[in-house]
mmCIF file of C-alpha atoms in Angstrom:
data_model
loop_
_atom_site.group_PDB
_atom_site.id
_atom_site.type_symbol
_atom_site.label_atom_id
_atom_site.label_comp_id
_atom_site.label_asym_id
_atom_site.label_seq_id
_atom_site.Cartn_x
_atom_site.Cartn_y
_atom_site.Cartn_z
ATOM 1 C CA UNK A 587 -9.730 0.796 6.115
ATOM 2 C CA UNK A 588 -11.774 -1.942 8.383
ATOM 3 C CA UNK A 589 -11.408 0.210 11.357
ATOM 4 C CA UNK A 590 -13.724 3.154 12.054
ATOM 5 C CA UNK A 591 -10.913 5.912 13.060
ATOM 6 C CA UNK A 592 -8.984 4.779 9.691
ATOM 7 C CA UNK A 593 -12.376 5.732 7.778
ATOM 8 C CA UNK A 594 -13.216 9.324 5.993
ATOM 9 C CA UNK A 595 -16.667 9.566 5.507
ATOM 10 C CA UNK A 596 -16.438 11.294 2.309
ATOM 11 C CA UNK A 597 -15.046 8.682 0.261
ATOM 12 C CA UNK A 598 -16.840 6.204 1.702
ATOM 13 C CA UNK A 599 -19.686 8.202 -0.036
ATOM 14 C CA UNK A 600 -18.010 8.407 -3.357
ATOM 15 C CA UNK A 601 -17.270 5.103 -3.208
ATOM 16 C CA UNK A 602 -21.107 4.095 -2.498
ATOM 17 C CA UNK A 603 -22.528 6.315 -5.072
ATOM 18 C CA UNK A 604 -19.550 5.309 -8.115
ATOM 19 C CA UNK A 605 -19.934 1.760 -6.972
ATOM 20 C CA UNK A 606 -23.667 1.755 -7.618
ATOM 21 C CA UNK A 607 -23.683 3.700 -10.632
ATOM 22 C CA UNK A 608 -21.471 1.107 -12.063
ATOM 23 C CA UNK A 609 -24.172 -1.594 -11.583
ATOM 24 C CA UNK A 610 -26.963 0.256 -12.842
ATOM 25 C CA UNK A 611 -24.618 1.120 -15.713
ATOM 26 C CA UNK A 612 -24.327 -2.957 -16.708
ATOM 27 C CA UNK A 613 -27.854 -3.137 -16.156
ATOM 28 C CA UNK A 614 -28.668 -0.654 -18.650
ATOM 29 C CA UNK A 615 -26.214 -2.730 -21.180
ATOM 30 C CA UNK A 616 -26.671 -6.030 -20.901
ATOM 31 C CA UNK A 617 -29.323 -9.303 -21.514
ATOM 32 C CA UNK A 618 -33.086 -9.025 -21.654
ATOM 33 C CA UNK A 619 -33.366 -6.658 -18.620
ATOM 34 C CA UNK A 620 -31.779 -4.066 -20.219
ATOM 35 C CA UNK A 621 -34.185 -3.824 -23.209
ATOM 36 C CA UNK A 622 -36.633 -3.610 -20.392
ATOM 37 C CA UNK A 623 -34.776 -1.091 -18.578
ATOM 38 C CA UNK A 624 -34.733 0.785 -21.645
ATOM 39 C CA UNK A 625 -38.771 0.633 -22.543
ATOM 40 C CA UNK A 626 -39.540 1.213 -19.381
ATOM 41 C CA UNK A 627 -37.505 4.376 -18.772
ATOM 42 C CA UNK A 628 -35.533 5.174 -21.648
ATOM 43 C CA UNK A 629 -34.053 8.584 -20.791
ATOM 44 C CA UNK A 630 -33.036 7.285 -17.056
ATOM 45 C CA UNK A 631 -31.064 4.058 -18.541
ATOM 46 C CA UNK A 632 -29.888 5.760 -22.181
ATOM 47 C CA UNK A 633 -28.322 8.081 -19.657
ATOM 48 C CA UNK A 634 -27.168 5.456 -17.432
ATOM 49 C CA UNK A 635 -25.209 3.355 -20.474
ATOM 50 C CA UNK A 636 -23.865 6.690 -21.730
ATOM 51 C CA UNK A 637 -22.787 8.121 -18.619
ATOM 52 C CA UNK A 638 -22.601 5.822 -15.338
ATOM 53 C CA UNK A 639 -19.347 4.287 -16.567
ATOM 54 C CA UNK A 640 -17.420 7.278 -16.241
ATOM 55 C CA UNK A 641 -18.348 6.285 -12.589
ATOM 56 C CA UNK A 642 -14.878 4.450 -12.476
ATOM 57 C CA UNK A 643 -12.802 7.703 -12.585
ATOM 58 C CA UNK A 644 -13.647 7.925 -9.117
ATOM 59 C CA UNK A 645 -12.089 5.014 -8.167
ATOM 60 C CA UNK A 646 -9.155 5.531 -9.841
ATOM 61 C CA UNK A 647 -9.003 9.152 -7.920
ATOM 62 C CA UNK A 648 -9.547 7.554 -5.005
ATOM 63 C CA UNK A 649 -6.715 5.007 -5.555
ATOM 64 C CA UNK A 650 -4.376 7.496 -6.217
ATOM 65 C CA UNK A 651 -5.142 9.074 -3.342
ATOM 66 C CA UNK A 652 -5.057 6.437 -0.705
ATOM 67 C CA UNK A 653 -2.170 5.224 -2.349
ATOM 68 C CA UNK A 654 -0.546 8.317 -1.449
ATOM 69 C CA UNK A 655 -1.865 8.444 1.667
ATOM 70 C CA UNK A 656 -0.139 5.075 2.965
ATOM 71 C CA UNK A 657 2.768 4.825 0.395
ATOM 72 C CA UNK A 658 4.000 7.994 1.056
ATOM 73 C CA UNK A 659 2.080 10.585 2.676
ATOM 74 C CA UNK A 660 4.903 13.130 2.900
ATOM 75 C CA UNK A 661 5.447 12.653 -1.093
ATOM 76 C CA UNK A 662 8.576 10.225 -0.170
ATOM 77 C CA UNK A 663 8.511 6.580 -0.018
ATOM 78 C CA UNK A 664 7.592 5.079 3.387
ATOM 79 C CA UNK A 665 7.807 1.630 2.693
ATOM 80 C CA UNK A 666 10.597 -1.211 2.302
ATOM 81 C CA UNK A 667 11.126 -3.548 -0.304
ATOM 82 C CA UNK A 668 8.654 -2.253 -3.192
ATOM 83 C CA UNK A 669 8.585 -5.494 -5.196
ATOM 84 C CA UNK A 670 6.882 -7.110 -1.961
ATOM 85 C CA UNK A 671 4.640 -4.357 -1.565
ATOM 86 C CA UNK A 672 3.379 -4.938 -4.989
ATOM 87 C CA UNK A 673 2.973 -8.734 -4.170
ATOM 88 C CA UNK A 674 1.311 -8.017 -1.350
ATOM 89 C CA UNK A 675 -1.320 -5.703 -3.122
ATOM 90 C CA UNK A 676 -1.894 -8.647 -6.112
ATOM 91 C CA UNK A 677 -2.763 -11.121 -3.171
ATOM 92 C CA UNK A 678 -5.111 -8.625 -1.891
ATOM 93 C CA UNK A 679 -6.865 -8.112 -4.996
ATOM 94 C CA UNK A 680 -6.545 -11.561 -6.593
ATOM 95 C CA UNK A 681 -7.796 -13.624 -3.667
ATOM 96 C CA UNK A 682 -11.466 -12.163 -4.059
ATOM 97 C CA UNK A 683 -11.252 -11.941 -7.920
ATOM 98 C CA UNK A 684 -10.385 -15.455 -8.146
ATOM 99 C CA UNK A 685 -13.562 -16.241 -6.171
ATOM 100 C CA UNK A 686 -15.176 -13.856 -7.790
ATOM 101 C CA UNK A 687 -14.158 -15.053 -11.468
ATOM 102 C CA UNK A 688 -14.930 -18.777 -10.342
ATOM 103 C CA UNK A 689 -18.825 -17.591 -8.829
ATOM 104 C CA UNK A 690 -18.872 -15.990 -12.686
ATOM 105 C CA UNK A 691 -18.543 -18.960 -14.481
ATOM 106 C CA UNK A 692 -20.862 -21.080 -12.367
ATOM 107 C CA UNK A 693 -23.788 -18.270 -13.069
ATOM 108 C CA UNK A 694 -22.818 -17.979 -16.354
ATOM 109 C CA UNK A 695 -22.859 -22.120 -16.834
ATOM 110 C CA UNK A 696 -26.657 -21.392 -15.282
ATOM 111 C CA UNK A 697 -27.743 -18.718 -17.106
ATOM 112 C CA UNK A 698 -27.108 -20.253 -20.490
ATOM 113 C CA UNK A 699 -29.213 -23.437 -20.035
ATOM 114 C CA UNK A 700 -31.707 -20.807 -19.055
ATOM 115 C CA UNK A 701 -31.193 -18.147 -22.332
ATOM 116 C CA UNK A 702 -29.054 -17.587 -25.652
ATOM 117 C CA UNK A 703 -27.969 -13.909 -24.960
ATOM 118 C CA UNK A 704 -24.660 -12.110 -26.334
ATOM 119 C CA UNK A 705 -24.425 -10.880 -22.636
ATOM 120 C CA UNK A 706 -23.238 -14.320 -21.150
ATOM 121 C CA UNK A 707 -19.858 -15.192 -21.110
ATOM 122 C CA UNK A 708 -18.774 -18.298 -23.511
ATOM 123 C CA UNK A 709 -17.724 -21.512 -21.808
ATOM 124 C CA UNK A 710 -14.110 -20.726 -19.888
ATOM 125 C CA UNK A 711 -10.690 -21.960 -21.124
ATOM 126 C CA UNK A 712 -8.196 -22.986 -18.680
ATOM 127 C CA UNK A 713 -5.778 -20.249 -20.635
ATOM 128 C CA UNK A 714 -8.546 -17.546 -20.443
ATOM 129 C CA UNK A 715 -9.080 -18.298 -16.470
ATOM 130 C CA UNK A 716 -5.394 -18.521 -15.895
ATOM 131 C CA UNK A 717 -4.621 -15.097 -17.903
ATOM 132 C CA UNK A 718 -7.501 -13.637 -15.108
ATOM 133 C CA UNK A 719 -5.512 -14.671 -12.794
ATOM 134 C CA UNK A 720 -2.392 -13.167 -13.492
ATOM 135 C CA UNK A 721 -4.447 -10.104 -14.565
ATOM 136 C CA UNK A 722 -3.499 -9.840 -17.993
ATOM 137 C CA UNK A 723 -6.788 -11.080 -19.590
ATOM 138 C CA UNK A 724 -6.935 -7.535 -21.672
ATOM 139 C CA UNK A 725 -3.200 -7.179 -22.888
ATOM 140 C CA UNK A 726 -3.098 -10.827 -23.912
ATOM 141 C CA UNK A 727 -6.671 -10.243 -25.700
ATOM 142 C CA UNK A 728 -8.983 -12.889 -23.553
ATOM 143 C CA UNK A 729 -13.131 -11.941 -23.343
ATOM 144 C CA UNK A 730 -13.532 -11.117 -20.364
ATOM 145 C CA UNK A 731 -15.129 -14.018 -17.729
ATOM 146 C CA UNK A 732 -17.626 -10.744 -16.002
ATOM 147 C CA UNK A 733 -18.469 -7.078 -16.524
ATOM 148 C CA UNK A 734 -15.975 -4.701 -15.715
ATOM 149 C CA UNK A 735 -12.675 -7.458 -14.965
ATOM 150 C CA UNK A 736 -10.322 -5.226 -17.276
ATOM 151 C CA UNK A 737 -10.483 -2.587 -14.300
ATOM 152 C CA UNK A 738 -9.101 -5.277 -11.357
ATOM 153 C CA UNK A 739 -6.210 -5.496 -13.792
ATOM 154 C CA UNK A 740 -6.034 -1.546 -14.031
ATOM 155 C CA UNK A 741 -5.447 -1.044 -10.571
ATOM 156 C CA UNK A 742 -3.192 -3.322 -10.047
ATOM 157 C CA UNK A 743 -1.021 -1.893 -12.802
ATOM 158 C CA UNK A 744 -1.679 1.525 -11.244
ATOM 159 C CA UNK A 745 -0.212 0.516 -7.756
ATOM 160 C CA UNK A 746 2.369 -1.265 -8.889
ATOM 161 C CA UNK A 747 3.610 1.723 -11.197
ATOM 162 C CA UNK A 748 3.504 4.161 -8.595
ATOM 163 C CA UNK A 749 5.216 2.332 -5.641
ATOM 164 C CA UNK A 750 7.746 1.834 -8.256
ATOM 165 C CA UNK A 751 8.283 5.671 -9.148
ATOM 166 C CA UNK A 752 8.196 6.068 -5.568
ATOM 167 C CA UNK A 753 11.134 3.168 -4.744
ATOM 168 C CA UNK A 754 13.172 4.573 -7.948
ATOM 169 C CA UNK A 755 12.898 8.327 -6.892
ATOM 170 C CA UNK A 756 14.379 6.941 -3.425
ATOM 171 C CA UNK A 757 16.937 5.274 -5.472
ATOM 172 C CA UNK A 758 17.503 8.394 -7.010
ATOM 173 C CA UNK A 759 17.527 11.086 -4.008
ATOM 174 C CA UNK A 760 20.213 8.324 -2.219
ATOM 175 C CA UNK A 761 20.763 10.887 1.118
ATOM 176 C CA UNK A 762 20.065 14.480 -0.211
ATOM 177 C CA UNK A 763 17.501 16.350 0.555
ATOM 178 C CA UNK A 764 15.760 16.413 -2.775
ATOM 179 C CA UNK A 765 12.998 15.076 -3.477
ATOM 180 C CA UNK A 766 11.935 13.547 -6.556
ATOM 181 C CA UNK A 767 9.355 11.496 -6.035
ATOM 182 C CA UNK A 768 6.317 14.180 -6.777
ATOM 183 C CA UNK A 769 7.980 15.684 -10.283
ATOM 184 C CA UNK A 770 8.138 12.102 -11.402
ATOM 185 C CA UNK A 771 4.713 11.278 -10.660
ATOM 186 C CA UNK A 772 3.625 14.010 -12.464
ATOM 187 C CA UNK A 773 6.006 13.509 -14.988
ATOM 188 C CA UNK A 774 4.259 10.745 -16.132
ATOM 189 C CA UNK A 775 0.846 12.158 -15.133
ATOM 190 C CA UNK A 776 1.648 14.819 -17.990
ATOM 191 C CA UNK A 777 2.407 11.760 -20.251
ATOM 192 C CA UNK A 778 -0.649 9.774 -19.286
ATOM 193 C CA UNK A 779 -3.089 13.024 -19.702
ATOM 194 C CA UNK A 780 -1.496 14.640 -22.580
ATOM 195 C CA UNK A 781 -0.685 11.629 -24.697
ATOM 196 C CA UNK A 782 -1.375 7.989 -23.564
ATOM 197 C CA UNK A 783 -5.209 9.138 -22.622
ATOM 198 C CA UNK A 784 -5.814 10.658 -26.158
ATOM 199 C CA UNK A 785 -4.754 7.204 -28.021
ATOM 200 C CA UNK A 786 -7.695 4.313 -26.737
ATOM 201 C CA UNK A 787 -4.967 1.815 -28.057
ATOM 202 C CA UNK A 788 -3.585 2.343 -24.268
ATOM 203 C CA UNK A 789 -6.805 1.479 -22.481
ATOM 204 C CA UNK A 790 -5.768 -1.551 -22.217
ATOM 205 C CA UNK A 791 -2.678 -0.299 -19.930
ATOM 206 C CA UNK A 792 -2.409 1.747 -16.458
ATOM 207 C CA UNK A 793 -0.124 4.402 -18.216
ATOM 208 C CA UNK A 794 -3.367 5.337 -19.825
ATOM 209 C CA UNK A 795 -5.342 5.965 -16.360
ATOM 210 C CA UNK A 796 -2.233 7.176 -14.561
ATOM 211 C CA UNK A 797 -3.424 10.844 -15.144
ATOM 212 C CA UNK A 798 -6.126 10.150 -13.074
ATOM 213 C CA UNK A 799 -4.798 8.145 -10.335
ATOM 214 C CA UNK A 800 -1.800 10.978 -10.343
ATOM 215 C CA UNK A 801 -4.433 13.528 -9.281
ATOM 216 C CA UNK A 802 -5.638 11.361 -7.016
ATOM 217 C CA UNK A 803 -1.810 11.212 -5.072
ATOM 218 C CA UNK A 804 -1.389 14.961 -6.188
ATOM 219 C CA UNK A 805 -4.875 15.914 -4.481
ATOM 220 C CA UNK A 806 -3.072 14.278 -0.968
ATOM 221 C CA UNK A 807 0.032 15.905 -1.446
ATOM 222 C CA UNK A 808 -1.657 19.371 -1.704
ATOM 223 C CA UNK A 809 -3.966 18.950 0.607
ATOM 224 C CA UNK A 810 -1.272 19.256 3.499
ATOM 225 C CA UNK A 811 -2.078 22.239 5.278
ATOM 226 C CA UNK A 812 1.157 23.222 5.685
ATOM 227 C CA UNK A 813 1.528 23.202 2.280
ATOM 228 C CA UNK A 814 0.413 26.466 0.204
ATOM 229 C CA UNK A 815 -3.254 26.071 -0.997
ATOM 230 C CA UNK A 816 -1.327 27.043 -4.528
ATOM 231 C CA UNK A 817 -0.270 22.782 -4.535
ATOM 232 C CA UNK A 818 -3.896 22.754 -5.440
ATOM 233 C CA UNK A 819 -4.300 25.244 -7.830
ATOM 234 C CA UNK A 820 -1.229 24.004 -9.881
ATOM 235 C CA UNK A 821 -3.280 20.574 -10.224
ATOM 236 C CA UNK A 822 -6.755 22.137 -10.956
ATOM 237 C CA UNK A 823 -4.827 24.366 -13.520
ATOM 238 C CA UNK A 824 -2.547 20.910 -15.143
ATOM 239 C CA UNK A 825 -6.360 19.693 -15.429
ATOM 240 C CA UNK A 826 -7.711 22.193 -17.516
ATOM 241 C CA UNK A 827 -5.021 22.546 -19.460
ATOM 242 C CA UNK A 828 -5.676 18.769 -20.426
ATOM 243 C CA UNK A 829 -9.217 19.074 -20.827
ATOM 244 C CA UNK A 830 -8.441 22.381 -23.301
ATOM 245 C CA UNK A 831 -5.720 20.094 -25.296
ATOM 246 C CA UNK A 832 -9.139 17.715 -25.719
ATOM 247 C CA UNK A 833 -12.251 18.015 -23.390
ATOM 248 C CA UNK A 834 -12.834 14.577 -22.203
ATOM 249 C CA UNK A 835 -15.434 13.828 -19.723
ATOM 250 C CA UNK A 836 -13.999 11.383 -17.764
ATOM 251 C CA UNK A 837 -10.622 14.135 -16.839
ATOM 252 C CA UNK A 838 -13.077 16.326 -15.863
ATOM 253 C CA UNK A 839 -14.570 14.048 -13.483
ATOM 254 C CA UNK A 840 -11.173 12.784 -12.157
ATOM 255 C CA UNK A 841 -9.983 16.567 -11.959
ATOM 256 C CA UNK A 842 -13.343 17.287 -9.675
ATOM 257 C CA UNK A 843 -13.037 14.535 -7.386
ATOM 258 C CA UNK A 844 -9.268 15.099 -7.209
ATOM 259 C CA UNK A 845 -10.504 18.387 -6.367
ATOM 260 C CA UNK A 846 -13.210 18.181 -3.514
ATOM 261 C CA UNK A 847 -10.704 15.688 -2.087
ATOM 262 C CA UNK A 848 -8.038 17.889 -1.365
ATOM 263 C CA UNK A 849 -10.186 20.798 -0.200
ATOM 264 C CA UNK A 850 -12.145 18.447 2.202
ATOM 265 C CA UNK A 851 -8.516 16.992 3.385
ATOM 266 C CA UNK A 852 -7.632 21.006 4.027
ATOM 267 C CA UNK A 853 -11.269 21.741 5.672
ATOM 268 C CA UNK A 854 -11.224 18.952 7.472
ATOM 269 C CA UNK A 855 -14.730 17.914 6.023
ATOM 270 C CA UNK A 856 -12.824 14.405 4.548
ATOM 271 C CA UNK A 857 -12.779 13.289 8.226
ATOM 272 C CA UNK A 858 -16.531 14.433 9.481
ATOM 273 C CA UNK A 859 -18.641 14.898 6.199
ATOM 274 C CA UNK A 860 -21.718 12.212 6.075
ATOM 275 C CA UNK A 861 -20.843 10.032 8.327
ATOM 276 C CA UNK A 862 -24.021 7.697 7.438
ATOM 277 C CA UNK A 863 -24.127 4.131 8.271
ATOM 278 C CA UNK A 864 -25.433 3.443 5.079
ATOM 279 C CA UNK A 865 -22.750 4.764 2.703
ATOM 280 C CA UNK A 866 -20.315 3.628 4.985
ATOM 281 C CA UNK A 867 -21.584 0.261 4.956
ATOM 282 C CA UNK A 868 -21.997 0.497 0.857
ATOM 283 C CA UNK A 869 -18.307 1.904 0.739
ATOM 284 C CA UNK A 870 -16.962 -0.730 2.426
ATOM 285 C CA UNK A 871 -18.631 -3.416 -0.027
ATOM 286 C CA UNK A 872 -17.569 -1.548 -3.177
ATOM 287 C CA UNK A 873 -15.157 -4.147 -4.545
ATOM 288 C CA UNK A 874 -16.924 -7.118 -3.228
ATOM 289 C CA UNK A 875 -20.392 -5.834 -4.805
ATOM 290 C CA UNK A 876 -18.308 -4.737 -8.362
ATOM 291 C CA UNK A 877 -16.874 -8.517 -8.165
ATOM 292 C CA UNK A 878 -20.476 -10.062 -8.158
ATOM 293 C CA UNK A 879 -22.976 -8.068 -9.275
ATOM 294 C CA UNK A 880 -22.693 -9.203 -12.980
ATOM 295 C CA UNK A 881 -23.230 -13.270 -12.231
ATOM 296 C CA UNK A 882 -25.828 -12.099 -10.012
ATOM 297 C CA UNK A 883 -27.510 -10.013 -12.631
ATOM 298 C CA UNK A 884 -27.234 -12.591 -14.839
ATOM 299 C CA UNK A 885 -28.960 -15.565 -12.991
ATOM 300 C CA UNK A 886 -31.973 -12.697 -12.216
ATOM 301 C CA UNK A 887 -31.808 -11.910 -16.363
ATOM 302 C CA UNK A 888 -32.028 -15.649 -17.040
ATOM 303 C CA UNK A 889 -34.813 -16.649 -14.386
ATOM 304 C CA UNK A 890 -37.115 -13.367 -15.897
ATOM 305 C CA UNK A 891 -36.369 -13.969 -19.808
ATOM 306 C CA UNK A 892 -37.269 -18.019 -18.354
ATOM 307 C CA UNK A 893 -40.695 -17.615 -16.626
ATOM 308 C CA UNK A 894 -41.573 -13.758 -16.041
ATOM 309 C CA UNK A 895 -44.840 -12.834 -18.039
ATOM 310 C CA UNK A 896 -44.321 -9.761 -20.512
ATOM 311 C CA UNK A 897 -45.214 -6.160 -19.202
ATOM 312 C CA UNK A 898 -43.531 -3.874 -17.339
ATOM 313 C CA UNK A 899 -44.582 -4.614 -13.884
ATOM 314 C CA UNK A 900 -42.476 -8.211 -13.866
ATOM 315 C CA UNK A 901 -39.586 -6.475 -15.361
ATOM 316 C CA UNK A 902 -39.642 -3.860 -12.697
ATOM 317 C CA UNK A 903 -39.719 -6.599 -10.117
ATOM 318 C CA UNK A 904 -36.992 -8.597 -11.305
ATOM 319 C CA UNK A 905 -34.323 -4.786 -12.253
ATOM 320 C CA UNK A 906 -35.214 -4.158 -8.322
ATOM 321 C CA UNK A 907 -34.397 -7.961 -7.384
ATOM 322 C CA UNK A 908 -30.955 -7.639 -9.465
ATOM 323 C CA UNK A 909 -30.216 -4.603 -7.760
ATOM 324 C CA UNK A 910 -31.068 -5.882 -3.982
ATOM 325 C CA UNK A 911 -29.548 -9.571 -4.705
ATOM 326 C CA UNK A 912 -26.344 -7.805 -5.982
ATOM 327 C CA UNK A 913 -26.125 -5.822 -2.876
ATOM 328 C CA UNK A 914 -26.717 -8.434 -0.123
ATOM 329 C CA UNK A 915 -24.043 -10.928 -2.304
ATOM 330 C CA UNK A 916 -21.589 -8.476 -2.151
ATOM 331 C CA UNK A 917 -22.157 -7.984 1.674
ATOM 332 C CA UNK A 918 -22.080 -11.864 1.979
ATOM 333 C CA UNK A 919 -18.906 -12.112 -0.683
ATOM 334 C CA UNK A 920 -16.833 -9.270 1.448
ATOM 335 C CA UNK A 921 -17.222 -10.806 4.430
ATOM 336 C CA UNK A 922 -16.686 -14.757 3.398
ATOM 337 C CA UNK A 923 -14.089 -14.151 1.323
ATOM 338 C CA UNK A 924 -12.193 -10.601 0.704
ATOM 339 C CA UNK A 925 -11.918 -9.689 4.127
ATOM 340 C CA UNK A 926 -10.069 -12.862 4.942
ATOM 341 C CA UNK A 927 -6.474 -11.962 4.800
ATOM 342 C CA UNK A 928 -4.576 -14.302 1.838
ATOM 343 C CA UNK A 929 -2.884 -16.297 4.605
ATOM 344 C CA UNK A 930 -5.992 -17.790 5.386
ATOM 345 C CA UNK A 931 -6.641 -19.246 2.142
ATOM 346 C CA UNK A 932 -3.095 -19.642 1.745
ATOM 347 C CA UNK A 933 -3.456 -22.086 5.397
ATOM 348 C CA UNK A 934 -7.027 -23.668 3.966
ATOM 349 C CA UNK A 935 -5.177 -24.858 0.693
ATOM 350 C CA UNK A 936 -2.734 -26.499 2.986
ATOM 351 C CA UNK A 937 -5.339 -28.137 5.084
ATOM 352 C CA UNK A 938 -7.188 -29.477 2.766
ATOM 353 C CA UNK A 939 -4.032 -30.899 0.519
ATOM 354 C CA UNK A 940 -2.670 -32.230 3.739
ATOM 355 C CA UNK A 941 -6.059 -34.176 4.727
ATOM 356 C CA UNK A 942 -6.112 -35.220 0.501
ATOM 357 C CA UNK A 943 -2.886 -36.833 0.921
ATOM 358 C CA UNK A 944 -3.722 -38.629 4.582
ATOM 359 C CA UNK A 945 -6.847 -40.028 3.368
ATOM 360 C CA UNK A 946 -4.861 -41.592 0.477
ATOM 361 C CA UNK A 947 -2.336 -42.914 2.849
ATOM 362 C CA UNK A 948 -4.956 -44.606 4.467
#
């Protein structure tokens, strides 16, 4: 969503605010910075370790919902092959992740000739980076290279599970009428909430987040005004009904943003609502500044526990640096590397392999 008429303001602000919270979160857990975090305001960062991390339910609401939005924003699928679709979508994410995952290791290779913390990432194996890769560091049991990686993964899994619900319930409607598609989302959105998301062995897969991400497509579904506001009512009411089979914070986040989503789609609020350049701007960065925050915060954690004098003043200083170098290297990062299309990489890998093999011909 590059383009400003393709925009809505209001997730660009849930984007900005979830995507932030998420980095404060990882400052409040990890390295030397955190301990100062935590002596110099205990209550804001104990409640930013306990709490900011169910920041990430906002993503996946979002996901569900833009995936709805461009997959099939009548609830049927409007799109061709679905196994290139889902290709497509692991180039997208994978391109910046692998960039992301190699900046990781090269901060991490810093920061531990700088300090001995539990918070940077052991030396890489060419198994553990290729498992990244392929996005099955988590199933196959790798520590992670960075913060956070498991949820690139997650989202991936996600999209591709849906597109292929959507391509089967095609399959399945052949020429009639009928629909499918929706009661098989929500088919396994009741399997994801009411089962999968009460067992933590699943976190590891997207059938455990698919609740979430479900609401998410559900909440654009509803939100079709020519559709009775009752759509949205059945979702608010499948939400409580999984939060009264076992209250769980992050459902009730994911049923709220699900929620204001598909009441600002009816209003018309999702297209107008702050429209500021700054959220905007922060929106748009989201993924790059997830990606490299952590390295970032890490080289900042090294050079204070290095050289900063004790006190809070220095450790102040260097949380705010953290938090303003993680910022302008995500702005950098999105606009060096993830919004190149994969072609050009694709064309750069080419180039340069073509000039390696000239200049040994030479």
């Amino acid at each position: 969503m590059s383009s400003r008429a393709s925009r809505l303001p209001l997730i660009d602000l849930f984007k900005a605010v979830a995507s932030q919270l998420i980095v404060l979160h990882h400052f409040s857990a990890y390295g030397p910075l955190a301990e100062a975090f935590g002596d110099i305001t205990p209550d804001v960062a104990g409640w930013l370790y306990d709490y900011a991390r169910m920041a990430v339910q906002v993503f996946l609401v979002i996901g569900g919902f833009l995936a709805a939005r461009s997959l099939a924003p009548e609830g049927r699928a409007a799109f061709g092959e679905p196994l290139h679709l889902v290709w497509k979508r692991y180039q997208r994410l994978v391109v910046p992740f692998v960039g992301a995952l190699l900046l990781a290791m090269l901060c991490a290779a810093v920061a531990r000739a700088w300090m001995d913390d539990d918070a940077i990432p052991d030396k890489a194996t060419l198994a553990q980076f290729f498992a990244h890769t392929l996005l099955l560091h988590n199933i196959l049991d790798f520590d992670a290279l960075s913060a956070g990686v498991w949820y690139v993964a997650i989202d991936f899994q996600l999209f591709a599970l849906f597109a292929l619900v959507l391509a089967f319930a095609r399959a399945m409607a052949g020429n009639q009428p009928v629909n499918p598609a929706p009661f098989l989302v929500f088919a396994l959105a009741f399997a994801s909430l009411f089962h999968f998301n009460l067992d933590a062995a699943w976190d590891n897969f997207g059938l455990y987040f698919f609740g979430s991400y479900a609401l998410g497509a559900g909440a654009w579904w509803a939100s079709d005004r020519r559709r009775p506001i009752a759509w949205l009512g059945a979702i608010w009411a499948v939400g409580i009904a999984a939060l009264l089979v076992d209250f769980r914070l992050r459902i009730a986040i994911a049923v709220a943003v699900a929620m204001i989503l598909g009441l600002g789609r009816r209003s018309g609020l999702l297209d107008r609502w702050t429209d500021f350049r700054l959220t905007a701007y922060l929106g748009r960065i989201s993924y790059s500044v997830f990606l490299v925050h952590f390295p970032i915060y890490l080289l900042v954690s090294a050079l204070y526990d290095r050289y900063a004098p004790d006190g809070d003043g220095p450790a102040l200083v260097a949380l705010l640096a953290a938090w303003a170098s993680s910022i302008a290297a995500g702005h950098v990062f999105h606009h060096l590397v993830e919004a190149r299309p994969p072609g050009y990489w694709a064309d750069l890998l080419r180039r340069f392999g073509l000039r390696f093999i000239l200049g040994n011909s030479r």
